[in-house]
Short mmCIF file of C-alpha atoms and ligand atoms in Angstrom, two decimals:
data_model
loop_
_atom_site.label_atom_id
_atom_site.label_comp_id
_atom_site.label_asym_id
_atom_site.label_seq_id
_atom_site.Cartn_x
_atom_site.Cartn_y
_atom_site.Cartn_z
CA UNK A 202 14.52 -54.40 -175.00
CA UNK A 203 14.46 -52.78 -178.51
CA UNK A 204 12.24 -49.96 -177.54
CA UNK A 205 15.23 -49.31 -175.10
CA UNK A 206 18.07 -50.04 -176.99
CA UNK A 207 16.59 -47.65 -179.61
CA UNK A 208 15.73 -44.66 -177.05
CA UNK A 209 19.33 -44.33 -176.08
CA UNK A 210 20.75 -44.49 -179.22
CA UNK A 211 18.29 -41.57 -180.26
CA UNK A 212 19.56 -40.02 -176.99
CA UNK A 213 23.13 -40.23 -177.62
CA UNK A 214 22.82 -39.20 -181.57
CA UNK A 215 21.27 -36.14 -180.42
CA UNK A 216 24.25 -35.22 -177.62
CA UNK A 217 27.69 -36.55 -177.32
CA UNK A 218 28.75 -34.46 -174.60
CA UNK A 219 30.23 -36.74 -172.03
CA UNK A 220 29.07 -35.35 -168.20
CA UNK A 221 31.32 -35.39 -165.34
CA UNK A 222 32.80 -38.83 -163.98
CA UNK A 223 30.15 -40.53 -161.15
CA UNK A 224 30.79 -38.57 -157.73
CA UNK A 225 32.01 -42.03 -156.34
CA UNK A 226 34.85 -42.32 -158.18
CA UNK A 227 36.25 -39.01 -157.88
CA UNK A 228 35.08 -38.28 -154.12
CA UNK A 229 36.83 -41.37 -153.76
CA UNK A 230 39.76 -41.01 -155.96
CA UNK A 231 42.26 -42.19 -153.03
CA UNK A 232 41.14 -45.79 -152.37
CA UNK A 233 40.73 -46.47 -156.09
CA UNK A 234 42.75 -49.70 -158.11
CA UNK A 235 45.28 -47.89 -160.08
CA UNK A 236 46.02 -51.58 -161.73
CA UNK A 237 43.65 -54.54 -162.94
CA UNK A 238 40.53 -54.71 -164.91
CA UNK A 239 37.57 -52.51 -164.18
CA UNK A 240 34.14 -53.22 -165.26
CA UNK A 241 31.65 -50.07 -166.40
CA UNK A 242 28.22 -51.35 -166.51
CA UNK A 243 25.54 -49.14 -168.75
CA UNK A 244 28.44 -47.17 -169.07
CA UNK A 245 27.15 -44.89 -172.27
CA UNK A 246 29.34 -42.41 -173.44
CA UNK A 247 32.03 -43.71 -170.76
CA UNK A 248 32.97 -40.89 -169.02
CA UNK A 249 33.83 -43.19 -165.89
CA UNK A 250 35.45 -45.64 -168.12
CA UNK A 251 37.84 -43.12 -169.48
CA UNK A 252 38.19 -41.80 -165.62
CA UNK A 253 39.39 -45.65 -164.61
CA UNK A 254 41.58 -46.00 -167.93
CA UNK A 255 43.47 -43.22 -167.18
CA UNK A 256 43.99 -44.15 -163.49
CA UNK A 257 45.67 -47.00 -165.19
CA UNK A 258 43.38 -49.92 -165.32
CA UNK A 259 42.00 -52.10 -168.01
CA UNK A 260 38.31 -51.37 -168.56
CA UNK A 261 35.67 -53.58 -170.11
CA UNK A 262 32.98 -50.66 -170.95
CA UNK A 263 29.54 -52.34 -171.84
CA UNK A 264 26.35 -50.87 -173.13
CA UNK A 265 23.00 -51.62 -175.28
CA UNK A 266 23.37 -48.51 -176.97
CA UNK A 267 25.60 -49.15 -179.97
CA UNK A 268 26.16 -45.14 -180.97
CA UNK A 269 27.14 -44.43 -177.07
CA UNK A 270 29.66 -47.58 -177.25
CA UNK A 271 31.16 -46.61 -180.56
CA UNK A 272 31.56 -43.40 -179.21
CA UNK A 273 34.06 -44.28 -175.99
CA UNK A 274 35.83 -46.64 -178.55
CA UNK A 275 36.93 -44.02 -180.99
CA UNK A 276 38.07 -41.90 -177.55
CA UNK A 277 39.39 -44.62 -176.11
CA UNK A 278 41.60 -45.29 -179.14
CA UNK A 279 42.55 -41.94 -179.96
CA UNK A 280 43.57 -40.95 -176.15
CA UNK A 281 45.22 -44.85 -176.51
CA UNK A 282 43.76 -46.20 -172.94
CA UNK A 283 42.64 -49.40 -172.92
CA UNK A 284 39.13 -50.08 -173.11
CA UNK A 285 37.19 -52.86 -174.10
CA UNK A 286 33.67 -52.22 -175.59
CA UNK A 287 30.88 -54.05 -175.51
CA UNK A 288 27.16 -53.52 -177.18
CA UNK A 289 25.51 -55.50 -174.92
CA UNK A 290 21.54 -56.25 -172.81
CA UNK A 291 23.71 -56.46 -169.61
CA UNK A 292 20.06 -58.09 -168.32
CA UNK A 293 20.52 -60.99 -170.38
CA UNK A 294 24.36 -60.90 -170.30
CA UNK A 295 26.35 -63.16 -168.45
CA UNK A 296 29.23 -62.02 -166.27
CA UNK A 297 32.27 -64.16 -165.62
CA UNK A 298 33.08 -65.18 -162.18
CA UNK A 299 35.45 -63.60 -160.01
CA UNK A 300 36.91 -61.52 -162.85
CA UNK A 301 37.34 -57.51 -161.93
CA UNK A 302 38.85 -56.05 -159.39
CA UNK A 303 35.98 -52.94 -159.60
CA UNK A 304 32.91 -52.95 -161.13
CA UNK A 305 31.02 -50.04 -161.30
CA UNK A 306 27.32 -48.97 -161.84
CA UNK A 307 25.97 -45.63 -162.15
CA UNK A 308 22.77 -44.08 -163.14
CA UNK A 309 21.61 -47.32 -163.81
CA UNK A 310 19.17 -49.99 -161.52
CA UNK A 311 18.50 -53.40 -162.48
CA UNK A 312 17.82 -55.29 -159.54
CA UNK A 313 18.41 -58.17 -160.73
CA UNK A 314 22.12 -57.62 -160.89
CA UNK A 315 23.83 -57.08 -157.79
CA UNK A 316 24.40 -61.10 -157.03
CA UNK A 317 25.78 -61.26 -160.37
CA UNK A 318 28.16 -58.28 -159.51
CA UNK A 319 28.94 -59.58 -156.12
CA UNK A 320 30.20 -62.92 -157.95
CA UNK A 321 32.07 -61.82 -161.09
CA UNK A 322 34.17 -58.94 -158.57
CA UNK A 323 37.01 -60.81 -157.12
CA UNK A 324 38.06 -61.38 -153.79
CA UNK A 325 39.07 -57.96 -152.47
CA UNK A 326 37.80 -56.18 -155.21
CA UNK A 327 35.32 -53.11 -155.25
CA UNK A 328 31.96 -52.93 -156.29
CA UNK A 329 30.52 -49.42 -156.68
CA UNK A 330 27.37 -47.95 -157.30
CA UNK A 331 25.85 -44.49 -157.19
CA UNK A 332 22.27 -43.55 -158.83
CA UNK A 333 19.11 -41.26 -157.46
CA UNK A 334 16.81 -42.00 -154.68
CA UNK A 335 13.48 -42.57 -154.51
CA UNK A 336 13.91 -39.48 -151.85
CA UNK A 337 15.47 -37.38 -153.83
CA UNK A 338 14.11 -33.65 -153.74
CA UNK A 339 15.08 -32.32 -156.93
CA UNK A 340 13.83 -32.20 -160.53
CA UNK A 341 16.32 -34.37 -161.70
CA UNK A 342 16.85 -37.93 -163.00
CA UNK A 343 13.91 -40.87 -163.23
CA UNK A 344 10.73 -40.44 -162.06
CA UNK A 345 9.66 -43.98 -162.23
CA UNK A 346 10.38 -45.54 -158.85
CA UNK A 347 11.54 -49.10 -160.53
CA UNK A 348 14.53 -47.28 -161.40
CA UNK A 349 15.05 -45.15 -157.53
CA UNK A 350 16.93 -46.22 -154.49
CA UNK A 351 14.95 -46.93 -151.31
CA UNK A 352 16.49 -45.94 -148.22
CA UNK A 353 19.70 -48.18 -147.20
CA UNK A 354 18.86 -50.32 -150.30
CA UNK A 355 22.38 -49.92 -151.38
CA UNK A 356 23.88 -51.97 -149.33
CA UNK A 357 21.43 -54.60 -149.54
CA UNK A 358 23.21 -55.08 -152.50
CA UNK A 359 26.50 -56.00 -150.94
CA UNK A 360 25.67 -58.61 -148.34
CA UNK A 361 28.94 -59.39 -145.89
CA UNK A 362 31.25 -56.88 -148.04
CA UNK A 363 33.07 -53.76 -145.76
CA UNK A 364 31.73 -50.70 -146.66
CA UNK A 365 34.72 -48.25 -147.48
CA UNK A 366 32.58 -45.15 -148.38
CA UNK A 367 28.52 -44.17 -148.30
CA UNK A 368 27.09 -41.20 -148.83
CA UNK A 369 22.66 -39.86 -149.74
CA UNK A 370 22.34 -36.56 -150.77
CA UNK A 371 18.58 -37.40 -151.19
CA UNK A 372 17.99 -34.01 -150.11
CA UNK A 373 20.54 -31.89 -151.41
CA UNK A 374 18.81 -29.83 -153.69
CA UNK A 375 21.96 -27.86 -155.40
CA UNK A 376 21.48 -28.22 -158.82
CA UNK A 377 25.31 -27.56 -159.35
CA UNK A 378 25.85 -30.54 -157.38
CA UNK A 379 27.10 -34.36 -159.24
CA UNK A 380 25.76 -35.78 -155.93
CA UNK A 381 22.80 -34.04 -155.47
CA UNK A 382 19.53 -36.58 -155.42
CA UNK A 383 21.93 -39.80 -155.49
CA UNK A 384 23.63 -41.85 -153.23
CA UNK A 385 26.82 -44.21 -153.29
CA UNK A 386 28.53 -47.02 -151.93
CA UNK A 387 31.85 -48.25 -152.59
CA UNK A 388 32.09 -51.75 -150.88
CA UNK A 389 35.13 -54.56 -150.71
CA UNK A 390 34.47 -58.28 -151.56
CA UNK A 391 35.66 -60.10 -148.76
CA UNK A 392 38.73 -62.51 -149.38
CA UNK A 393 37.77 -66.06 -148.57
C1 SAM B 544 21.69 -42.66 -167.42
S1 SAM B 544 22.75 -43.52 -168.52
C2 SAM B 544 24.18 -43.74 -167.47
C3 SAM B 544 25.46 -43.75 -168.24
C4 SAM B 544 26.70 -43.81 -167.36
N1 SAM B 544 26.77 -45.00 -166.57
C5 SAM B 544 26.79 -42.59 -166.48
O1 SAM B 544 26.72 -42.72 -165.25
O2 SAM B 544 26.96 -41.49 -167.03
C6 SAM B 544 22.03 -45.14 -168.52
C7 SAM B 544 22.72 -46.10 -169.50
O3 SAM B 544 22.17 -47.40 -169.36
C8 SAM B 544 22.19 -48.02 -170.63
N2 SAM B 544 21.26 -49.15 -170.58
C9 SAM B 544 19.92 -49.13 -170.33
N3 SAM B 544 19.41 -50.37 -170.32
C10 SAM B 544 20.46 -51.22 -170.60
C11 SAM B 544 20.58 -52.62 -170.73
N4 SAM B 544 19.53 -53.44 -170.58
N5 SAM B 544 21.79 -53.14 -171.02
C12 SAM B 544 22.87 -52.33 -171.18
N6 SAM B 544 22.82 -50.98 -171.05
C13 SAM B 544 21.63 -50.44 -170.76
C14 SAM B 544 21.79 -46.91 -171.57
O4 SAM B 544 22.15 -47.14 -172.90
C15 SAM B 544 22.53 -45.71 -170.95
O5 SAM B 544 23.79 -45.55 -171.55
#
């Protein structure tokens, strides 16, 4: 976990220029928390953390890369939103139990998480994910297929949850385009 903790940190020394925030957030702006706590999984420079902030929730922002982290807290200070940082191996990290009321992963797979994402989201809460397909059609993103969607595999990931928004743009090959290559869900824990 080293080798990778150390690639992004090289990554993020080299550029600091925070992208655009994840096309399921702002394609989806309208049935977005506006209050409680968010969590930001691999959220690196935390573009989509500052996004959530400054819709007016509490964000817990974690990442292994420690420059990426320190980073979004020296934003998140300055701008005065309130985000928590974490430099953590979310793969060996422990999330609490019915905790956020949105937790969000993009651009990142570990397929090992989603149960734990399913359980620390509360009742009612959101869980939302967007990252590139193994179907994709364009020369962007990974190439290794550990870390690609398979077809409909996103919402394998959010057994008896409604889904409130889907989209693939597997084969949307506009380079201009946030969406382009990825897919997203945005699905509601149900209450009881
Ligand atoms: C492609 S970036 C995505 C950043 C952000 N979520 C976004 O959508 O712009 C992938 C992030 O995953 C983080 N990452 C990779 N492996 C991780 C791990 N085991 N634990 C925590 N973060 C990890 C990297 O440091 C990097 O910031």
């Amino acid at each position: 976990m080293n080798k990778v903790r150390d690639k992004w940190n090289r990554i993020y020394s080299k550029n600091r220029l925070p992208g655009l925030p994840a096309a399921v957030l702002t394609d989806n702006d309208n049935i977005l928390p506006t209050k409680g706590i968010a969590l930001d999984l691999a959220c690196g420079l935390g573009t989509n953390s500052l996004f959530l902030a400054t819709r007016g929730l509490e964000v817990h922002a974690w990442d292994i890369s420690k420059v990426a982290v320190n980073d979004l807290a020296g934003q998140a200070g300055s701008l005065g939103l309130n985000i928590q940082t974490r430099v953590v191996n979310i793969t060996a990290a422990v999330l609490p139990a019915e905790s956020y009321d949105l937790v969000l992963t993009s651009h990142y797979l570990d397929r090992s998480l989603p149960p734990a994402i399913l359980d620390a989201t509360r009742p009612g809460g959101l869980i939302c994910y967007q990252t590139f397909t193994a179907e994709k059609q364009i020369n962007k993103g990974p190439s290794n297929p550990e870390f690609l969607l398979q077809p409909n595999e996103l919402q394998s990931f959010v057994p008896d949850c409604e889904i409130l928004a889907f989209k693939d743009e597997s084969h949307n090959v506009n380079r201009d385009d946030p969406l382009a290559g990825r897919a997203f869900i945005i699905a509601r824990k149900p209450i009881g």
